[in-house]
PDB file of C-alpha atoms in Angstrom:
ATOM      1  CA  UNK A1086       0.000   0.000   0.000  1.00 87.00           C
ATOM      2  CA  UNK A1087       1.328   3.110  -0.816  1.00 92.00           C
ATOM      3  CA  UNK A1088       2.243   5.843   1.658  1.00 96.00           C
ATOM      4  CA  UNK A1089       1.359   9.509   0.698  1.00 97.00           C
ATOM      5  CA  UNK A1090       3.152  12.190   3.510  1.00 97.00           C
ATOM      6  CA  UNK A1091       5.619  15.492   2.988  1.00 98.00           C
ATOM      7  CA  UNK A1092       6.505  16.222   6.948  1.00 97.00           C
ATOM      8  CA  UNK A1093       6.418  19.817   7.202  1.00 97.00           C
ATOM      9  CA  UNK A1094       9.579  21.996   9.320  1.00 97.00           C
ATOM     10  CA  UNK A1095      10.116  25.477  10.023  1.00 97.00           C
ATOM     11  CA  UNK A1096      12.181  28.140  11.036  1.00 97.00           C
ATOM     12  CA  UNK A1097      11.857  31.575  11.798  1.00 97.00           C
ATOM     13  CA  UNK A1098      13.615  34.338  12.642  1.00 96.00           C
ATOM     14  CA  UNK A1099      12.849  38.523  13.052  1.00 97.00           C
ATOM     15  CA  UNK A1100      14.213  40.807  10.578  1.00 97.00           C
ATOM     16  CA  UNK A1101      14.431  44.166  12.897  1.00 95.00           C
ATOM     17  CA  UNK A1102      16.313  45.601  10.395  1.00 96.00           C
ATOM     18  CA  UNK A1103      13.388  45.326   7.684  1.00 97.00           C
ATOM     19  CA  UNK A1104      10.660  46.239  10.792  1.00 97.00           C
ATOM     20  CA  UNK A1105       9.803  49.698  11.986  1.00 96.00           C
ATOM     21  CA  UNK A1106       7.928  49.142  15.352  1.00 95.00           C
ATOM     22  CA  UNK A1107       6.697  53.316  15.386  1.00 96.00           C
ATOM     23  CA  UNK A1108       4.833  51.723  12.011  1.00 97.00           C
ATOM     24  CA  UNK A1109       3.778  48.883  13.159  1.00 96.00           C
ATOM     25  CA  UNK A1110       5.416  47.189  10.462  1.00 97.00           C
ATOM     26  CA  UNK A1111       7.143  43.865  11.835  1.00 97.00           C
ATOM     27  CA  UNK A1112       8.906  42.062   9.250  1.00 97.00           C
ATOM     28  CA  UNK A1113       9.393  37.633   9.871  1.00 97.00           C
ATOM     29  CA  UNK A1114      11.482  35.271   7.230  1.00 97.00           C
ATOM     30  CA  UNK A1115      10.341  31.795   7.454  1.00 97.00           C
ATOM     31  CA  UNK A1116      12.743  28.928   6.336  1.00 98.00           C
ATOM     32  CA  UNK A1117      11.018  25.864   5.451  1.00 98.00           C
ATOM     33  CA  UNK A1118      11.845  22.223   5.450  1.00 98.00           C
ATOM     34  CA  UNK A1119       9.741  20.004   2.830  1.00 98.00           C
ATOM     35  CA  UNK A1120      10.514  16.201   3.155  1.00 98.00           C
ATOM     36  CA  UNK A1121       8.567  13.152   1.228  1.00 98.00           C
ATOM     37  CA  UNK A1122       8.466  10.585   3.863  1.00 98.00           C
ATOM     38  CA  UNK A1123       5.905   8.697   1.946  1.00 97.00           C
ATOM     39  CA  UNK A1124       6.733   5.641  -0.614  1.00 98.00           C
ATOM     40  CA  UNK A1125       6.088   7.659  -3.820  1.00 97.00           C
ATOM     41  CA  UNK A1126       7.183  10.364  -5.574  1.00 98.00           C
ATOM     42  CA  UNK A1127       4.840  13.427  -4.854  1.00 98.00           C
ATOM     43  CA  UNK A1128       5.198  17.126  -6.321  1.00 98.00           C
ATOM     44  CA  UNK A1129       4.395  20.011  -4.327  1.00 98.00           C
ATOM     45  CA  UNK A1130       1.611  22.124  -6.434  1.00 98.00           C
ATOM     46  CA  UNK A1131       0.076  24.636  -4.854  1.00 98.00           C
ATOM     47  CA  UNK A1132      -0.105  26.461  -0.760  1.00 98.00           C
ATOM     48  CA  UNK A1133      -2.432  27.952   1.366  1.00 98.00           C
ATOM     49  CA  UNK A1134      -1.404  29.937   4.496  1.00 98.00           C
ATOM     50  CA  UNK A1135      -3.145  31.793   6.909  1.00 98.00           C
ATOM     51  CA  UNK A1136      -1.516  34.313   8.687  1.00 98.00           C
ATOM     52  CA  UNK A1137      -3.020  35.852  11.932  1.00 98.00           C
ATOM     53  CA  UNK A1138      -1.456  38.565  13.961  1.00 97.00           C
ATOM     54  CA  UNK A1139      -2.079  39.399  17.719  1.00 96.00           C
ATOM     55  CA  UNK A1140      -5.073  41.844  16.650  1.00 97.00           C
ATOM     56  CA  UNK A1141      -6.634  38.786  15.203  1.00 96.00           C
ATOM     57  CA  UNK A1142      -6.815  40.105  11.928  1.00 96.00           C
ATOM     58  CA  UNK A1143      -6.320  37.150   9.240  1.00 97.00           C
ATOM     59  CA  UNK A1144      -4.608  37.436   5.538  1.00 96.00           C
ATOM     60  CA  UNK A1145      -4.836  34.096   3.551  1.00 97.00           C
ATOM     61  CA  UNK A1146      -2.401  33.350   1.237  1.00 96.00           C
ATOM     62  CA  UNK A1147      -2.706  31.183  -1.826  1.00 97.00           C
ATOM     63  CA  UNK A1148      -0.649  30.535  -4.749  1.00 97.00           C
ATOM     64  CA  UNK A1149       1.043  28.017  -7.158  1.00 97.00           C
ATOM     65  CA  UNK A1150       4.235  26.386  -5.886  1.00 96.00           C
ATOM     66  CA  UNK A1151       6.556  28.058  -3.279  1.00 96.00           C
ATOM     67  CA  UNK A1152       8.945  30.554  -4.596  1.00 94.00           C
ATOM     68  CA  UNK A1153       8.500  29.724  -7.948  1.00 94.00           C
ATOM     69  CA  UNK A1154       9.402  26.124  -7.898  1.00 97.00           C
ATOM     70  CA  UNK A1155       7.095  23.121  -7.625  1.00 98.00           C
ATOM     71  CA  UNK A1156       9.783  20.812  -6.663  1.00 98.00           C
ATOM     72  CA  UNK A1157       9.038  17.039  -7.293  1.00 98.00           C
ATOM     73  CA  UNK A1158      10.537  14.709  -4.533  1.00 98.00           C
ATOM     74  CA  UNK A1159      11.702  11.606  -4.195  1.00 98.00           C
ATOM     75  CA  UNK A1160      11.084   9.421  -1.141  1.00 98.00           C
ATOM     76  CA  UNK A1161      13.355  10.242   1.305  1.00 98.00           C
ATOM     77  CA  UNK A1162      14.189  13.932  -0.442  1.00 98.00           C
ATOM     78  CA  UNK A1163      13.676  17.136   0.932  1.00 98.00           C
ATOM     79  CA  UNK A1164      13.204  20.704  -0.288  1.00 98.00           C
ATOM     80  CA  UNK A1165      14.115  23.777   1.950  1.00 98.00           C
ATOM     81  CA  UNK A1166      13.089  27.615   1.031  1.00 97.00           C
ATOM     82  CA  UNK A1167      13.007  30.654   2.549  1.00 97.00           C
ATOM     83  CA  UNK A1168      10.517  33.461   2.290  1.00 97.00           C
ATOM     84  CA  UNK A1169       8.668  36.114   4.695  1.00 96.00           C
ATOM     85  CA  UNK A1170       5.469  37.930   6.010  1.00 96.00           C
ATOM     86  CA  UNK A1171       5.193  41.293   7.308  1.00 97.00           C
ATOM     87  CA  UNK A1172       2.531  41.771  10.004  1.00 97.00           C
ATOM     88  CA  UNK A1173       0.867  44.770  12.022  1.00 97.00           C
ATOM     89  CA  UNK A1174       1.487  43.840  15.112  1.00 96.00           C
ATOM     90  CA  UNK A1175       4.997  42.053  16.854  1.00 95.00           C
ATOM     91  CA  UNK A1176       3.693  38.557  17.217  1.00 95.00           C
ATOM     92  CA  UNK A1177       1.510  36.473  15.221  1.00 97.00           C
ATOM     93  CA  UNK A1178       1.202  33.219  13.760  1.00 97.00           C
ATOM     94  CA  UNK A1179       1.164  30.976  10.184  1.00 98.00           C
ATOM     95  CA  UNK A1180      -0.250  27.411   9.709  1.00 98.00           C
ATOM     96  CA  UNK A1181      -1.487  25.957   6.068  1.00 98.00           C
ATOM     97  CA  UNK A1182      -1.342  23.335   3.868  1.00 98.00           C
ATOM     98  CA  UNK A1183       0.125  21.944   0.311  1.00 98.00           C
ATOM     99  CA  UNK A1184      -1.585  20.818  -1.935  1.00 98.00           C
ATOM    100  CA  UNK A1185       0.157  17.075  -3.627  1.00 98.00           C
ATOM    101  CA  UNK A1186      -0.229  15.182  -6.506  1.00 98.00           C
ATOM    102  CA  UNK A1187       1.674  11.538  -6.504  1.00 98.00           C
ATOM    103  CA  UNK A1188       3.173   9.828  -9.592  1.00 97.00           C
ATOM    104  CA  UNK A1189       0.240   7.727  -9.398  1.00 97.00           C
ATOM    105  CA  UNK A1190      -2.081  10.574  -9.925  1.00 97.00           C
ATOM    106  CA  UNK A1191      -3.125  10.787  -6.028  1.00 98.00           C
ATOM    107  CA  UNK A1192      -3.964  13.696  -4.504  1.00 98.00           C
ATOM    108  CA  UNK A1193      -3.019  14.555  -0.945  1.00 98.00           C
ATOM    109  CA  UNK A1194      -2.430  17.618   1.348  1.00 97.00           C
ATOM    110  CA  UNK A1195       0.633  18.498   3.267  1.00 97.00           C
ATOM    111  CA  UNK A1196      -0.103  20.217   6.588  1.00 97.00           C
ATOM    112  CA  UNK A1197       1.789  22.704   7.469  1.00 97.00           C
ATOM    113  CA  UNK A1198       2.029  23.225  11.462  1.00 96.00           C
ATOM    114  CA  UNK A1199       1.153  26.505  13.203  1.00 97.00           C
ATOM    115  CA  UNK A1200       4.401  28.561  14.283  1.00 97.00           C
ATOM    116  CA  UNK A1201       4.656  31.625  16.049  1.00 96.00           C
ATOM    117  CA  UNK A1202       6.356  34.566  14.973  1.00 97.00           C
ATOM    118  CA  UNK A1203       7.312  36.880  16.978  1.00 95.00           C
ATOM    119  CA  UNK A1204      10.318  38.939  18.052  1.00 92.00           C
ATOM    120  CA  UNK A1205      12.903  37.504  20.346  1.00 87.00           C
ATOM    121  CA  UNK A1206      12.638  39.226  23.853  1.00 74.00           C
ATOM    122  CA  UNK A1207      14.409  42.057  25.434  1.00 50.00           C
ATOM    123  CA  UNK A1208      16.687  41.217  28.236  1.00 46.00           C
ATOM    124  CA  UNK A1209      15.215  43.204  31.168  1.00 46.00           C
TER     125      UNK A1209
END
């Protein structure tokens, strides 16, 4: 029986140089992991994120690919990209899915877990 499954990692990190706080402009990169640990070969097609920042407001994001590529992997491969959000407020969070397709033609999604963003605290 075939196994269908991308695990989903992430990193993140605050860009204070990019953010101006007096704007309320707070600006996040996001470095994520992609790895097939199904039994088939599966390419990434499409996303969906939803970003929410501490006001509650959401923005959902959807889109072909991620970054331009819809990378096709391997079992046992991995694909690793970085991009970034910018939100109105210092902390936040992301969570989503991608959307699959299998050599075999089956369709699955790849959750994608919630992470926080938010700026690493001040020393007091």
């Amino acid at each position: 029986m075939p196994a269908y499954d991308f695990s989903v990692s992430v990193k993140t990190q605050y860009l204070s140089e990019q953010s101006n706080p007096d704007r309320n402009q707070f600006v996040f990169s996001y470095t994520i992991t992609i790895r097939n640990t199904g039994s088939v070969p599966a390419q990434l097609i499409s996303r969906h994120w939803v970003i929410v920042d501490a006001n509650n407001q959401t923005q959902e994001v959807r889109g072909l690919g991620v970054v331009g590529h819809q990378p096709l992997l391997q079992p046992g491969e991995q694909f690793e990209y970085s991009s970034g959000t910018q939100l109105a407020t210092a902390q936040g969070s992301m969570h989503g899915e991608y959307f699959c397709v299998a050599e075999d033609g089956h369709r699955f999604e790849a959750m994608i877990p919630e992470f926080v963003l938010s700026p690493p605290q001040a020393l007091h």
